[in-house]
JSON list of C-alpha atoms in Angstrom, two decimals:
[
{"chain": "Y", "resi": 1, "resn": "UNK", "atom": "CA", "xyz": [23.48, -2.19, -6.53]},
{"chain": "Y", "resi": 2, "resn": "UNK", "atom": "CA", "xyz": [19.98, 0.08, -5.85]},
{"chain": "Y", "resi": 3, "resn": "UNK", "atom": "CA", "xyz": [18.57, 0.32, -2.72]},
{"chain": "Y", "resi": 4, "resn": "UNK", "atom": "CA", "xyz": [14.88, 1.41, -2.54]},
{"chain": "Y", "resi": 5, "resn": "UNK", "atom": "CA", "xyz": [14.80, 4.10, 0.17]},
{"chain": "Y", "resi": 6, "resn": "UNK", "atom": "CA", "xyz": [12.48, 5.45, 2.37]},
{"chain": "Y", "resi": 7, "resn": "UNK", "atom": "CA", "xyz": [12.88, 9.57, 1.97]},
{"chain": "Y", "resi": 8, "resn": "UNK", "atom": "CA", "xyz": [15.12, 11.61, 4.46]},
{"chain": "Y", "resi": 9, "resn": "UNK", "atom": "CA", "xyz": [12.34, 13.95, 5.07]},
{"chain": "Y", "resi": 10, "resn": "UNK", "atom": "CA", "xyz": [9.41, 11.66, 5.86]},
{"chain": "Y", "resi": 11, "resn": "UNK", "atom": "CA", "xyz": [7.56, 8.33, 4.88]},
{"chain": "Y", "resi": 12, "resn": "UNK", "atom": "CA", "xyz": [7.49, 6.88, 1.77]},
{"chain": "Y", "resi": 13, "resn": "UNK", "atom": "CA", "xyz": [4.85, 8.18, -0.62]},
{"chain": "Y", "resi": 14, "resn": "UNK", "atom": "CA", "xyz": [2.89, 5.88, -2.23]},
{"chain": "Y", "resi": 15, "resn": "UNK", "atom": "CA", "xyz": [0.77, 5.96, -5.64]},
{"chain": "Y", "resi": 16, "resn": "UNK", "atom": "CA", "xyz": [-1.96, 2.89, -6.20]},
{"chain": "Y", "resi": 17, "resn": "UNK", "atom": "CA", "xyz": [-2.61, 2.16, -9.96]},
{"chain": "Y", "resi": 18, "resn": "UNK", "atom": "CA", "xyz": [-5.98, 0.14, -9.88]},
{"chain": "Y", "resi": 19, "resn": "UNK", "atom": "CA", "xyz": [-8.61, -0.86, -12.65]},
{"chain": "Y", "resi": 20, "resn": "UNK", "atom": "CA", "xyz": [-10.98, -2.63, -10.67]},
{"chain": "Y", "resi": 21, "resn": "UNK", "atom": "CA", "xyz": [-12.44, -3.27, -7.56]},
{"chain": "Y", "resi": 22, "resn": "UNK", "atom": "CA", "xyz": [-9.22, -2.77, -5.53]},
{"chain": "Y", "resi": 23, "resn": "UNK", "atom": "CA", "xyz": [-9.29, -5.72, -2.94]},
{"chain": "Y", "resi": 24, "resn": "UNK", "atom": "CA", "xyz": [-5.43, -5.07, -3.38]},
{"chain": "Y", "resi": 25, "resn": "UNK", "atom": "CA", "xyz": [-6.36, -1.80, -2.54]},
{"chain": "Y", "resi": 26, "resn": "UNK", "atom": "CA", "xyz": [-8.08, -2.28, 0.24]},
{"chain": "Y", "resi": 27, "resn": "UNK", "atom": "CA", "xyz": [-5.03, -4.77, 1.87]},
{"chain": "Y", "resi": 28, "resn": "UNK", "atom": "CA", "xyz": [-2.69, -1.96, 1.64]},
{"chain": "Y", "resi": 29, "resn": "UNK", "atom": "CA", "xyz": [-5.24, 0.68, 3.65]},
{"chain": "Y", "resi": 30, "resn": "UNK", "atom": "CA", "xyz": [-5.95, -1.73, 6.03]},
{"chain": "Y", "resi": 31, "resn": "UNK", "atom": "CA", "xyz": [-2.28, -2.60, 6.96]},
{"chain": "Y", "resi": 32, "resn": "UNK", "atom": "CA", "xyz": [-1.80, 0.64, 7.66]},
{"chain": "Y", "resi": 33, "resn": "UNK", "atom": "CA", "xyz": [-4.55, 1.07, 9.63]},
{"chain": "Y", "resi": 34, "resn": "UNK", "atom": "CA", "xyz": [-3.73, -2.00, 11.57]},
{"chain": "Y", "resi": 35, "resn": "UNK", "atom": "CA", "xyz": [0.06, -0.31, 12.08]},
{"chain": "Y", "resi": 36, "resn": "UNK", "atom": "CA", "xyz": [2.00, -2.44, 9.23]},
{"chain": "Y", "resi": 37, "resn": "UNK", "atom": "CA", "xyz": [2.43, 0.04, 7.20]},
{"chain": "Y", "resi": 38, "resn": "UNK", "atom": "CA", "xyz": [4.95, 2.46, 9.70]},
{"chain": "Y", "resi": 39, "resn": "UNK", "atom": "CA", "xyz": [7.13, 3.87, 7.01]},
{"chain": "Y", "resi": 40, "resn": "UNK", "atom": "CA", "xyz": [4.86, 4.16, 4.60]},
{"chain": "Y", "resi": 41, "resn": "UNK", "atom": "CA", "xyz": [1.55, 6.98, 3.68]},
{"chain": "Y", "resi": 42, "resn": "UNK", "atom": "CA", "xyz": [-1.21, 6.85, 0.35]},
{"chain": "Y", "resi": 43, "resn": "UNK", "atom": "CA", "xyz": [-0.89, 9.79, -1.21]},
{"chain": "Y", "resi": 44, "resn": "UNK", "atom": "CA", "xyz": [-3.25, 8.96, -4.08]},
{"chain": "Y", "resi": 45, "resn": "UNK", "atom": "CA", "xyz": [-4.98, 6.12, -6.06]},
{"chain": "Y", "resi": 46, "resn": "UNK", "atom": "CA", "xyz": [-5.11, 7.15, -9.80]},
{"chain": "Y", "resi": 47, "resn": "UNK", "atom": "CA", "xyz": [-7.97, 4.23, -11.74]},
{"chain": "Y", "resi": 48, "resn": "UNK", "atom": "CA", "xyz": [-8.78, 4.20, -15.33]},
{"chain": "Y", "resi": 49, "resn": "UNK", "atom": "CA", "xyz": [-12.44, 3.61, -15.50]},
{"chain": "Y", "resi": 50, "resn": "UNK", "atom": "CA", "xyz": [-14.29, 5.39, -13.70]},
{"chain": "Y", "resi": 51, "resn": "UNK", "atom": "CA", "xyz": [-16.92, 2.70, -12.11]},
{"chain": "Y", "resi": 52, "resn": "UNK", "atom": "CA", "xyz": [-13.70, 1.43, -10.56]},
{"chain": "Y", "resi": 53, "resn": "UNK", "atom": "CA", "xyz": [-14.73, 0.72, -6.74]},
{"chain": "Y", "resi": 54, "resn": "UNK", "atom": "CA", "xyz": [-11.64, 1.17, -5.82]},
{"chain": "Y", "resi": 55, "resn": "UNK", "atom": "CA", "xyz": [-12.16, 5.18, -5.86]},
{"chain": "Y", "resi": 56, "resn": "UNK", "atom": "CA", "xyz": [-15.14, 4.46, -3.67]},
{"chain": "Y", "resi": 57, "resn": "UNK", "atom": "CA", "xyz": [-12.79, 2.22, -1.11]},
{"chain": "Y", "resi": 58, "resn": "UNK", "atom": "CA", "xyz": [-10.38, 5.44, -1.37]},
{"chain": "Y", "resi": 59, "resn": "UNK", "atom": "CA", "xyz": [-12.59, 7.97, -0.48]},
{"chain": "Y", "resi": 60, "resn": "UNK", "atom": "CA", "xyz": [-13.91, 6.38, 2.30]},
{"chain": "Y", "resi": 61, "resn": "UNK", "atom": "CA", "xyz": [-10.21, 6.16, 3.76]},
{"chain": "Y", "resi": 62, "resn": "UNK", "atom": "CA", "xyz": [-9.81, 9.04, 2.89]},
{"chain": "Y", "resi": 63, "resn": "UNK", "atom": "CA", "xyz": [-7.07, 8.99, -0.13]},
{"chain": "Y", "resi": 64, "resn": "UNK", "atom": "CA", "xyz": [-7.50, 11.47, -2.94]},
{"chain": "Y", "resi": 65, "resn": "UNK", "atom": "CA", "xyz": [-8.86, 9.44, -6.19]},
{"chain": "Y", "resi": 66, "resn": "UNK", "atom": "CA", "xyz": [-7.93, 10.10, -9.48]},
{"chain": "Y", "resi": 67, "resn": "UNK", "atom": "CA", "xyz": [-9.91, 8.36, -12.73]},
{"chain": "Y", "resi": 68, "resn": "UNK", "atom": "CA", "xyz": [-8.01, 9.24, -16.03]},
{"chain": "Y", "resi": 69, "resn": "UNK", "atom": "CA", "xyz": [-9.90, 7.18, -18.50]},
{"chain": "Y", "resi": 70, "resn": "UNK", "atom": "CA", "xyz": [-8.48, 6.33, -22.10]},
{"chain": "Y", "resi": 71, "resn": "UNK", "atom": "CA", "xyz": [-11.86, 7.46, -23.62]},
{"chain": "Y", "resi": 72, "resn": "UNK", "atom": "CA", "xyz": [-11.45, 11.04, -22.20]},
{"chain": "Y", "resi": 73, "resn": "UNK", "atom": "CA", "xyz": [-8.83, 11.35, -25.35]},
{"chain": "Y", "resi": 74, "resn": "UNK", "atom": "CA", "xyz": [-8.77, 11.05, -28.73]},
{"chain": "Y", "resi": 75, "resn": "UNK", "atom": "CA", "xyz": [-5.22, 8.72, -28.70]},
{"chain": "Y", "resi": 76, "resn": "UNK", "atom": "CA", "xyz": [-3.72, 6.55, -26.66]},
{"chain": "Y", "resi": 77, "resn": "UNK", "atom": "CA", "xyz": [-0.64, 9.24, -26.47]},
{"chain": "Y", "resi": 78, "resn": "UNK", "atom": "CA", "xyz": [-2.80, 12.14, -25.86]},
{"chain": "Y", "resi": 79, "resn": "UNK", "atom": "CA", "xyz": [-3.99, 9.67, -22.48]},
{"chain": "Y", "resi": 80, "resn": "UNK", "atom": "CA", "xyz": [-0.57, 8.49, -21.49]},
{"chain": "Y", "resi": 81, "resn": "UNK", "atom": "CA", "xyz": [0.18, 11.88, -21.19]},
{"chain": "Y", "resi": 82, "resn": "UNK", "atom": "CA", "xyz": [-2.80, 13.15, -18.76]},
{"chain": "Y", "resi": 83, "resn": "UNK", "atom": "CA", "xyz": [-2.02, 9.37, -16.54]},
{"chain": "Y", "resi": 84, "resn": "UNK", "atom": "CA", "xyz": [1.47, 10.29, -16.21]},
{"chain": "Y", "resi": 85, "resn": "UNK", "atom": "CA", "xyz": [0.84, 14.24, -15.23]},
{"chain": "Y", "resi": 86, "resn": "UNK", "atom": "CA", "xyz": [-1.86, 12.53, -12.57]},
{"chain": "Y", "resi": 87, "resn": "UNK", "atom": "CA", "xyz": [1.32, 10.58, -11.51]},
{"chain": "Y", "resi": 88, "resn": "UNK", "atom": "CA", "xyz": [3.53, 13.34, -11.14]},
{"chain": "Y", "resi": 89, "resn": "UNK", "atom": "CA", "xyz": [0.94, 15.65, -9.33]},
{"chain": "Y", "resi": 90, "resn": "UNK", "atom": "CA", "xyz": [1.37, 12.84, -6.97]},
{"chain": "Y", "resi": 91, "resn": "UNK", "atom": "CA", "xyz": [5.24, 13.43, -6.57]},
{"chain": "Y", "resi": 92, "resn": "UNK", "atom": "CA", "xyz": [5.38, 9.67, -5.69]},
{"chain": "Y", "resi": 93, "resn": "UNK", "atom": "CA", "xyz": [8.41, 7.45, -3.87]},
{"chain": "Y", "resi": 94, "resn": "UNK", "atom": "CA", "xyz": [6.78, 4.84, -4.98]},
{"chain": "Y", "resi": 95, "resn": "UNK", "atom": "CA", "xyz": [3.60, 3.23, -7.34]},
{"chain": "Y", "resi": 96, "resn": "UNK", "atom": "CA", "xyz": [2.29, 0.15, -6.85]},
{"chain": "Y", "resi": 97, "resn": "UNK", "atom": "CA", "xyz": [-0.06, -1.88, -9.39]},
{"chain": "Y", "resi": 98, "resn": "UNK", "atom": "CA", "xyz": [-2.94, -3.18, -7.90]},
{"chain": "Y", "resi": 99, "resn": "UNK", "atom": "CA", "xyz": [-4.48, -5.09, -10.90]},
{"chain": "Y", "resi": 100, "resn": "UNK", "atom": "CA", "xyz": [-3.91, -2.24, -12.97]},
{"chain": "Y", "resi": 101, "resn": "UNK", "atom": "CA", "xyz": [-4.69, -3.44, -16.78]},
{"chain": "Y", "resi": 102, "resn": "UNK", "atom": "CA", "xyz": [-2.98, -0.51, -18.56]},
{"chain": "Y", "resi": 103, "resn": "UNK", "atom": "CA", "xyz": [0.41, -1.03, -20.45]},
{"chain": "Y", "resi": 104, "resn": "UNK", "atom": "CA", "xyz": [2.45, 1.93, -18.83]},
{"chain": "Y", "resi": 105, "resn": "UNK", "atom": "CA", "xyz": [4.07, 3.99, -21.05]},
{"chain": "Y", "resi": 106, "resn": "UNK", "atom": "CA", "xyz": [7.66, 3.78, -21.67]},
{"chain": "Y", "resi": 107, "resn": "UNK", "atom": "CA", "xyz": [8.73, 7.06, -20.18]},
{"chain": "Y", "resi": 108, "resn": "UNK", "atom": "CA", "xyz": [6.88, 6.38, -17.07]},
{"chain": "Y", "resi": 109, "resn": "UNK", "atom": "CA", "xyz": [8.88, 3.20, -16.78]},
{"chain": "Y", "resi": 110, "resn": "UNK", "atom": "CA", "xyz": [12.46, 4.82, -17.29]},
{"chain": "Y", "resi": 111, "resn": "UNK", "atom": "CA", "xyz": [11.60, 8.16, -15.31]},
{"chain": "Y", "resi": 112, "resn": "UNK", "atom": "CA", "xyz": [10.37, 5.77, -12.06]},
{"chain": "Y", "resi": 113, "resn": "UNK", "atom": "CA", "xyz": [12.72, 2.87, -12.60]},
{"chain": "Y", "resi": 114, "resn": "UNK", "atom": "CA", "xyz": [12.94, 0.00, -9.36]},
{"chain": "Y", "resi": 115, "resn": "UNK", "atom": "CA", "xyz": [9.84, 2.36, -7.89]},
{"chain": "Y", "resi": 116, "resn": "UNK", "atom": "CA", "xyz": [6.88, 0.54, -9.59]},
{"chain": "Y", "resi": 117, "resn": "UNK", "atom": "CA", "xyz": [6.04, -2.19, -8.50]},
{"chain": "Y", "resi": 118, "resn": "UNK", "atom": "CA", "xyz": [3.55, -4.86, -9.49]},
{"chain": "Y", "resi": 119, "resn": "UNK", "atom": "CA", "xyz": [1.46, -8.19, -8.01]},
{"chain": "Y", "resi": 120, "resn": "UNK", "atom": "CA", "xyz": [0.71, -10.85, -9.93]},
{"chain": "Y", "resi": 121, "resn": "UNK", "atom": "CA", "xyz": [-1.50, -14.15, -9.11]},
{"chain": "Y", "resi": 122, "resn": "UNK", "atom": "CA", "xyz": [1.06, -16.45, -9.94]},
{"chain": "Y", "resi": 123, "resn": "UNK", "atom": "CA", "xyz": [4.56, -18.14, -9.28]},
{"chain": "Y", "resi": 124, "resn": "UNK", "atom": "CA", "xyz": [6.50, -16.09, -12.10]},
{"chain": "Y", "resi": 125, "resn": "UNK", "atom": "CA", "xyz": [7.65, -17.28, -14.20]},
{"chain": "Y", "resi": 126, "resn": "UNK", "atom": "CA", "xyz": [4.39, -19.72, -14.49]},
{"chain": "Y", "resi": 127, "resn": "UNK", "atom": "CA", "xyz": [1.20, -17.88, -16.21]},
{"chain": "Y", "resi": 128, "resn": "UNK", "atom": "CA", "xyz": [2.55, -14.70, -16.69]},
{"chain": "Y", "resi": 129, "resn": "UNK", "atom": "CA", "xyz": [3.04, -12.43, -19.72]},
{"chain": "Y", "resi": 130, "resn": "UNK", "atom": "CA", "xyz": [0.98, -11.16, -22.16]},
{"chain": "Y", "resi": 131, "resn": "UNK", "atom": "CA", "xyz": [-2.52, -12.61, -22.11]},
{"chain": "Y", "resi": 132, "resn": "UNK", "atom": "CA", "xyz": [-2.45, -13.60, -18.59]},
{"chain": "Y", "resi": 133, "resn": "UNK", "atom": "CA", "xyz": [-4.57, -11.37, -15.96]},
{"chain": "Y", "resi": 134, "resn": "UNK", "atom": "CA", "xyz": [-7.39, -11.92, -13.85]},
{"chain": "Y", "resi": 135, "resn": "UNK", "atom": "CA", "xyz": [-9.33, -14.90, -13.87]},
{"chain": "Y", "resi": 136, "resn": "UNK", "atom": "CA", "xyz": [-7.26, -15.91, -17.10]},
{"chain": "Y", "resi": 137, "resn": "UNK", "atom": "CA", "xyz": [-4.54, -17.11, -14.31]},
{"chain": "Y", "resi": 138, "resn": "UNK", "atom": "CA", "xyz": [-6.44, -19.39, -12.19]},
{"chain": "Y", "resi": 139, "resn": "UNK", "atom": "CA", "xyz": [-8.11, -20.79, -15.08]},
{"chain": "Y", "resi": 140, "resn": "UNK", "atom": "CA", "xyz": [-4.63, -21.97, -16.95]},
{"chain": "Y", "resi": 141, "resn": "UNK", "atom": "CA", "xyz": [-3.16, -23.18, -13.47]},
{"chain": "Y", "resi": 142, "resn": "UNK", "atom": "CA", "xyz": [-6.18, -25.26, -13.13]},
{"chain": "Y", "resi": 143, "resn": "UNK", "atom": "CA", "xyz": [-6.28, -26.64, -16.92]},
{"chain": "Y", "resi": 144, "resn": "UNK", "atom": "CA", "xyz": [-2.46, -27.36, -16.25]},
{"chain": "Y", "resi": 145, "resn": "UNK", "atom": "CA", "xyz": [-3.19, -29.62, -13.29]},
{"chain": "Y", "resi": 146, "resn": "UNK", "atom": "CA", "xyz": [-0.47, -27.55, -10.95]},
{"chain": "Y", "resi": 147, "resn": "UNK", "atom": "CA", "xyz": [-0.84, -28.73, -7.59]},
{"chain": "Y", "resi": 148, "resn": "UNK", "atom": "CA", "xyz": [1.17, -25.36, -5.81]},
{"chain": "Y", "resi": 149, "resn": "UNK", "atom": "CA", "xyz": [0.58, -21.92, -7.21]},
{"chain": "Y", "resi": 150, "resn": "UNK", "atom": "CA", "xyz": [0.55, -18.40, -5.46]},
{"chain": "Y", "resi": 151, "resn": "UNK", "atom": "CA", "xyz": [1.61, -14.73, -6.01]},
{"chain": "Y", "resi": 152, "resn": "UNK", "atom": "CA", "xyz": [4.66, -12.53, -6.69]},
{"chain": "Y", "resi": 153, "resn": "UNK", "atom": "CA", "xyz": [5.36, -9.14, -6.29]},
{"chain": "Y", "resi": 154, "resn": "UNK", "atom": "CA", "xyz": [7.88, -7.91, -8.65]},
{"chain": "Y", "resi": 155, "resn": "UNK", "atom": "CA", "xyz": [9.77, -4.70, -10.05]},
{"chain": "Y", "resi": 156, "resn": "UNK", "atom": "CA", "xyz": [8.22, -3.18, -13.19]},
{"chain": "Y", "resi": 157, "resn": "UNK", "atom": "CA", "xyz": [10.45, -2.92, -16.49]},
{"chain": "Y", "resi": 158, "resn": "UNK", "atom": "CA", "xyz": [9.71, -2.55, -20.24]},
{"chain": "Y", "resi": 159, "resn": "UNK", "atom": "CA", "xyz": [8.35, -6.90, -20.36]},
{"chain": "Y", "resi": 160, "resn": "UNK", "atom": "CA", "xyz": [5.35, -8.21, -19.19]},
{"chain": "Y", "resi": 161, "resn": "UNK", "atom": "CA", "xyz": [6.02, -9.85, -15.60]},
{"chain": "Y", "resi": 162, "resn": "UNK", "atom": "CA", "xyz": [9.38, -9.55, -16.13]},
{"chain": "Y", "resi": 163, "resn": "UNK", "atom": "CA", "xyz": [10.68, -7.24, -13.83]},
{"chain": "Y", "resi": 164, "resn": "UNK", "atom": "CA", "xyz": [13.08, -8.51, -10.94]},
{"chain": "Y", "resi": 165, "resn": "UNK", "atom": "CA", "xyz": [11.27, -10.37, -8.48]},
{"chain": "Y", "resi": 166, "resn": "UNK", "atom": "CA", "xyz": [10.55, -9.24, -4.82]},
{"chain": "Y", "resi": 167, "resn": "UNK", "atom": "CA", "xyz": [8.40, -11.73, -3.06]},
{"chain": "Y", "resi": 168, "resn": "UNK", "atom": "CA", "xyz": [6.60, -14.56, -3.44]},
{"chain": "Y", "resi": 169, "resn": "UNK", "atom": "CA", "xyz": [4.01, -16.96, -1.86]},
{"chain": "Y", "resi": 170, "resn": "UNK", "atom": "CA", "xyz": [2.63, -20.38, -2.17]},
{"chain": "Y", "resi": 171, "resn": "UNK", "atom": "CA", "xyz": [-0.56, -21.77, -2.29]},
{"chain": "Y", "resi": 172, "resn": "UNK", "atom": "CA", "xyz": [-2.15, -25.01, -2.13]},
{"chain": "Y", "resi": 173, "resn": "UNK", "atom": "CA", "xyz": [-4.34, -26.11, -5.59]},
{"chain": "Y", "resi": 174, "resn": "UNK", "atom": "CA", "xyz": [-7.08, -28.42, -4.45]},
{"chain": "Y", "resi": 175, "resn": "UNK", "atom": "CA", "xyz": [-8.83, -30.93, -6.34]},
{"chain": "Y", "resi": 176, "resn": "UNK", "atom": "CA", "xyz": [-12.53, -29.41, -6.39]},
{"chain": "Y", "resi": 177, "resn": "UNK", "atom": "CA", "xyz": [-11.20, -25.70, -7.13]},
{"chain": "Y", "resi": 178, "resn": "UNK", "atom": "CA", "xyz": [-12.83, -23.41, -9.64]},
{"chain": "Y", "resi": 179, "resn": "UNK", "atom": "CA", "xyz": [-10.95, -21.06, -11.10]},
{"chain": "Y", "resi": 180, "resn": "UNK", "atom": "CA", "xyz": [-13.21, -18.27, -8.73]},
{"chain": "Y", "resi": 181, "resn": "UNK", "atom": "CA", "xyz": [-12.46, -20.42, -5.71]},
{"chain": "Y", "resi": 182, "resn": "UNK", "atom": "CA", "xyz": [-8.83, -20.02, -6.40]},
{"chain": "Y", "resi": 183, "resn": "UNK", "atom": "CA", "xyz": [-8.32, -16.76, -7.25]},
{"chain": "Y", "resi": 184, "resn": "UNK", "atom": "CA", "xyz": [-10.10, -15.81, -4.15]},
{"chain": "Y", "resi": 185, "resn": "UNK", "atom": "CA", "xyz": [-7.63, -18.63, -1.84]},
{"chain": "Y", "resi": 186, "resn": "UNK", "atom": "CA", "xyz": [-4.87, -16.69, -3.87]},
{"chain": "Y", "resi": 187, "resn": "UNK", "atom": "CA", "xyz": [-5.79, -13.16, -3.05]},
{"chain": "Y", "resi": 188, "resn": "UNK", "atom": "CA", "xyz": [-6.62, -14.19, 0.68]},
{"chain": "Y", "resi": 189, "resn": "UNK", "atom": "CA", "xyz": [-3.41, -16.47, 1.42]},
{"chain": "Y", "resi": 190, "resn": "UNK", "atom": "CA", "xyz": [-1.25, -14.31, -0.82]},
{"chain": "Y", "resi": 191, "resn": "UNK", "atom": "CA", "xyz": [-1.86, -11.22, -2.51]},
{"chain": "Y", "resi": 192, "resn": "UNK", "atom": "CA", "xyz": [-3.28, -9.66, 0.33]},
{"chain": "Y", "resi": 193, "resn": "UNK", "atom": "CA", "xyz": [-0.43, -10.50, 2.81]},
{"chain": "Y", "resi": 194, "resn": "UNK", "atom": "CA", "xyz": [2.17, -10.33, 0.05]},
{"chain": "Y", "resi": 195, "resn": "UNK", "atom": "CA", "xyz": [1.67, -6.46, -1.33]},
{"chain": "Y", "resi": 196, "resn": "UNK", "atom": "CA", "xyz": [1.32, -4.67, 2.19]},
{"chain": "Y", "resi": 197, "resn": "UNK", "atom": "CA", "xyz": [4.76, -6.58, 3.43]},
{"chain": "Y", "resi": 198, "resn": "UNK", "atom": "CA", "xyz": [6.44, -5.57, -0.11]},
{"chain": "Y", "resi": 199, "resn": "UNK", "atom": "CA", "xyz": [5.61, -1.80, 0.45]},
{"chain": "Y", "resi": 200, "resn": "UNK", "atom": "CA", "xyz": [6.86, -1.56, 4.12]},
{"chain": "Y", "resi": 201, "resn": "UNK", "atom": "CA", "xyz": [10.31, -3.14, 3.02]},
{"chain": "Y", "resi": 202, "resn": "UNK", "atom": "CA", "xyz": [10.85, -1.00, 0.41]},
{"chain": "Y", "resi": 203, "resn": "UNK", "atom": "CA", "xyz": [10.04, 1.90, 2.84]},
{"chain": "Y", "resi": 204, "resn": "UNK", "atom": "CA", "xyz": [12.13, 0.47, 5.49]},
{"chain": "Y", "resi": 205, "resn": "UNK", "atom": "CA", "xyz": [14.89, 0.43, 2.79]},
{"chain": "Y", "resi": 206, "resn": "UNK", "atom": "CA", "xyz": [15.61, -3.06, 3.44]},
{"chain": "Y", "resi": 207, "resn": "UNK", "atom": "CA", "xyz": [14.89, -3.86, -0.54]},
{"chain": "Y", "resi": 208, "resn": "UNK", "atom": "CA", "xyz": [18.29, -4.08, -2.64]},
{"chain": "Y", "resi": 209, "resn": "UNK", "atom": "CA", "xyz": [18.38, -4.81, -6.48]},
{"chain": "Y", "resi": 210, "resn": "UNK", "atom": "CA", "xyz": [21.37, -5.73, -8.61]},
{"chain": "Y", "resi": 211, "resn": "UNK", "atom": "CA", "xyz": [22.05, -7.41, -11.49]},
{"chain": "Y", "resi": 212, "resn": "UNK", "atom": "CA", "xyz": [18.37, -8.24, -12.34]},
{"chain": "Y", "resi": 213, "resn": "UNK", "atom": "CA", "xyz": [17.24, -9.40, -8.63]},
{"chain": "Y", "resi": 214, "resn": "UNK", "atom": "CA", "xyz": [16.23, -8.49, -5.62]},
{"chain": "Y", "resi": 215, "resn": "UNK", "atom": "CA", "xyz": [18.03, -8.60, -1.98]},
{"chain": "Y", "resi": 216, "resn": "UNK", "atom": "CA", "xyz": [15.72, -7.88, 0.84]},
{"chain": "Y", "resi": 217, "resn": "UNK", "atom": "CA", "xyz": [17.90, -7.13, 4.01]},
{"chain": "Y", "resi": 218, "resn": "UNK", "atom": "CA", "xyz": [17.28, -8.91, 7.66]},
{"chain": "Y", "resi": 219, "resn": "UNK", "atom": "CA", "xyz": [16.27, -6.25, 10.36]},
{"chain": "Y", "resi": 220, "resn": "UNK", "atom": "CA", "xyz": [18.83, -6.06, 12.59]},
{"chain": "Y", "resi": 221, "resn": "UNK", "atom": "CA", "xyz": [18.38, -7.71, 16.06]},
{"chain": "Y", "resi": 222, "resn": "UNK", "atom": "CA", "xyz": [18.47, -5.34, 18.76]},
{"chain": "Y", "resi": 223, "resn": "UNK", "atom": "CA", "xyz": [21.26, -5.88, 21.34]},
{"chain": "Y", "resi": 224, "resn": "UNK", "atom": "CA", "xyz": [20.57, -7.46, 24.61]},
{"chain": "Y", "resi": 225, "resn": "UNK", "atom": "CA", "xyz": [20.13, -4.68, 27.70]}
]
């Protein structure tokens, strides 16, 4: 059994992997200015393109941003090398995915196993995998006529989505949804509440993996004065 634990020496340290415009991003900074996020500091947000927003959301909290772009090198080694030096600069407890489309290199995976961790805008095992990001979700869910979908937070491994899962959220389909509507009643009702919460139990050290899936620990009650 692994327990994902919060660092003797101070809070967790946490690395955001984004590709986009980081409304994921922007969740996890405002949790922790709203106090949610006790256990738990951004280090640094590392994007791979770099019109990303999510740099500009970064700076203005003032988080050190990172773009290491695939068309800075001339292979896709040569960049999975620079992306995971940018990780380790980083010296992270733990990196979180915030609609990161990159395929992370193999290493990364086995040097920062049970400390990456991912969200994805669906019920996993439903519309997941390869194929299956962004808009390319909401727009299945709908063609399939689901009535409940959501979000899950999950461990990264070697798959695609298949990583032990951490948390998960439902949310209503309804009958006039477009696949925009949705993925925005998904991010709002889900992702957004979902991703902050996973974080602070991991840094609270109240996450517990073992055989392929995850045990999050009740906080103790405090005894009666």
């Amino acid at each position: 059994m692994l327990t994902q634990q919060m660092p003797e020496c101070g809070k967790l340290r946490v690395l955001v992997c984004v590709s986009g415009g980081g409304t994921n991003l922007q969740a996890i900074i405002d949790a922790k200015a709203a106090g949610r996020l006790k256990n738990a500091d951004l280090v640094r947000v590392i994007a791979n393109k770099p019109e990303a927003y999510a740099l500009e959301r970064a700076k203005k909290a003032g988080i050190e941003g990172v773009c290491v772009s695939p068309k800075d090198f001339p292979d896709r080694e040569a960049f999975h090398r620079a992306f995971l030096a940018a990780v380790e600069e980083a010296a992270p407890d733990l990196i979180v995915l915030a609609g990161f489309l990159v395929v992370l290199p193999e290493e990364m995976i086995s040097r920062y196993r049970n400390r990456i961790i991912n969200i994805h805008p669906s019920l996993i095992p439903s519309f997941c995998g390869t194929g299956f990001y962004g808009l390319k979700v909401h727009e299945a869910a709908l063609e399939r006529g689901v009535k409940i979908t959501g979000a899950t937070v999950h461990f990264v491994d070697e798959g695609t989505d298949t990583g032990p899962i951490i948390m998960q959220k439902a949310v209503a389909v309804k009958e006039d949804d477009t696949p925009e509507v949705l993925q925005r009643r998904v991010m709002e009702e889900a992702e957004w509440i979902l991703l902050p919460r996973a974080i602070e139990l991991i840094a609270a050290g109240r996450v517990k993996t073992a055989a392929g899936q995850v045990c999050i620990e009740q906080e103790k009650e405090l005894d009666e004065i």
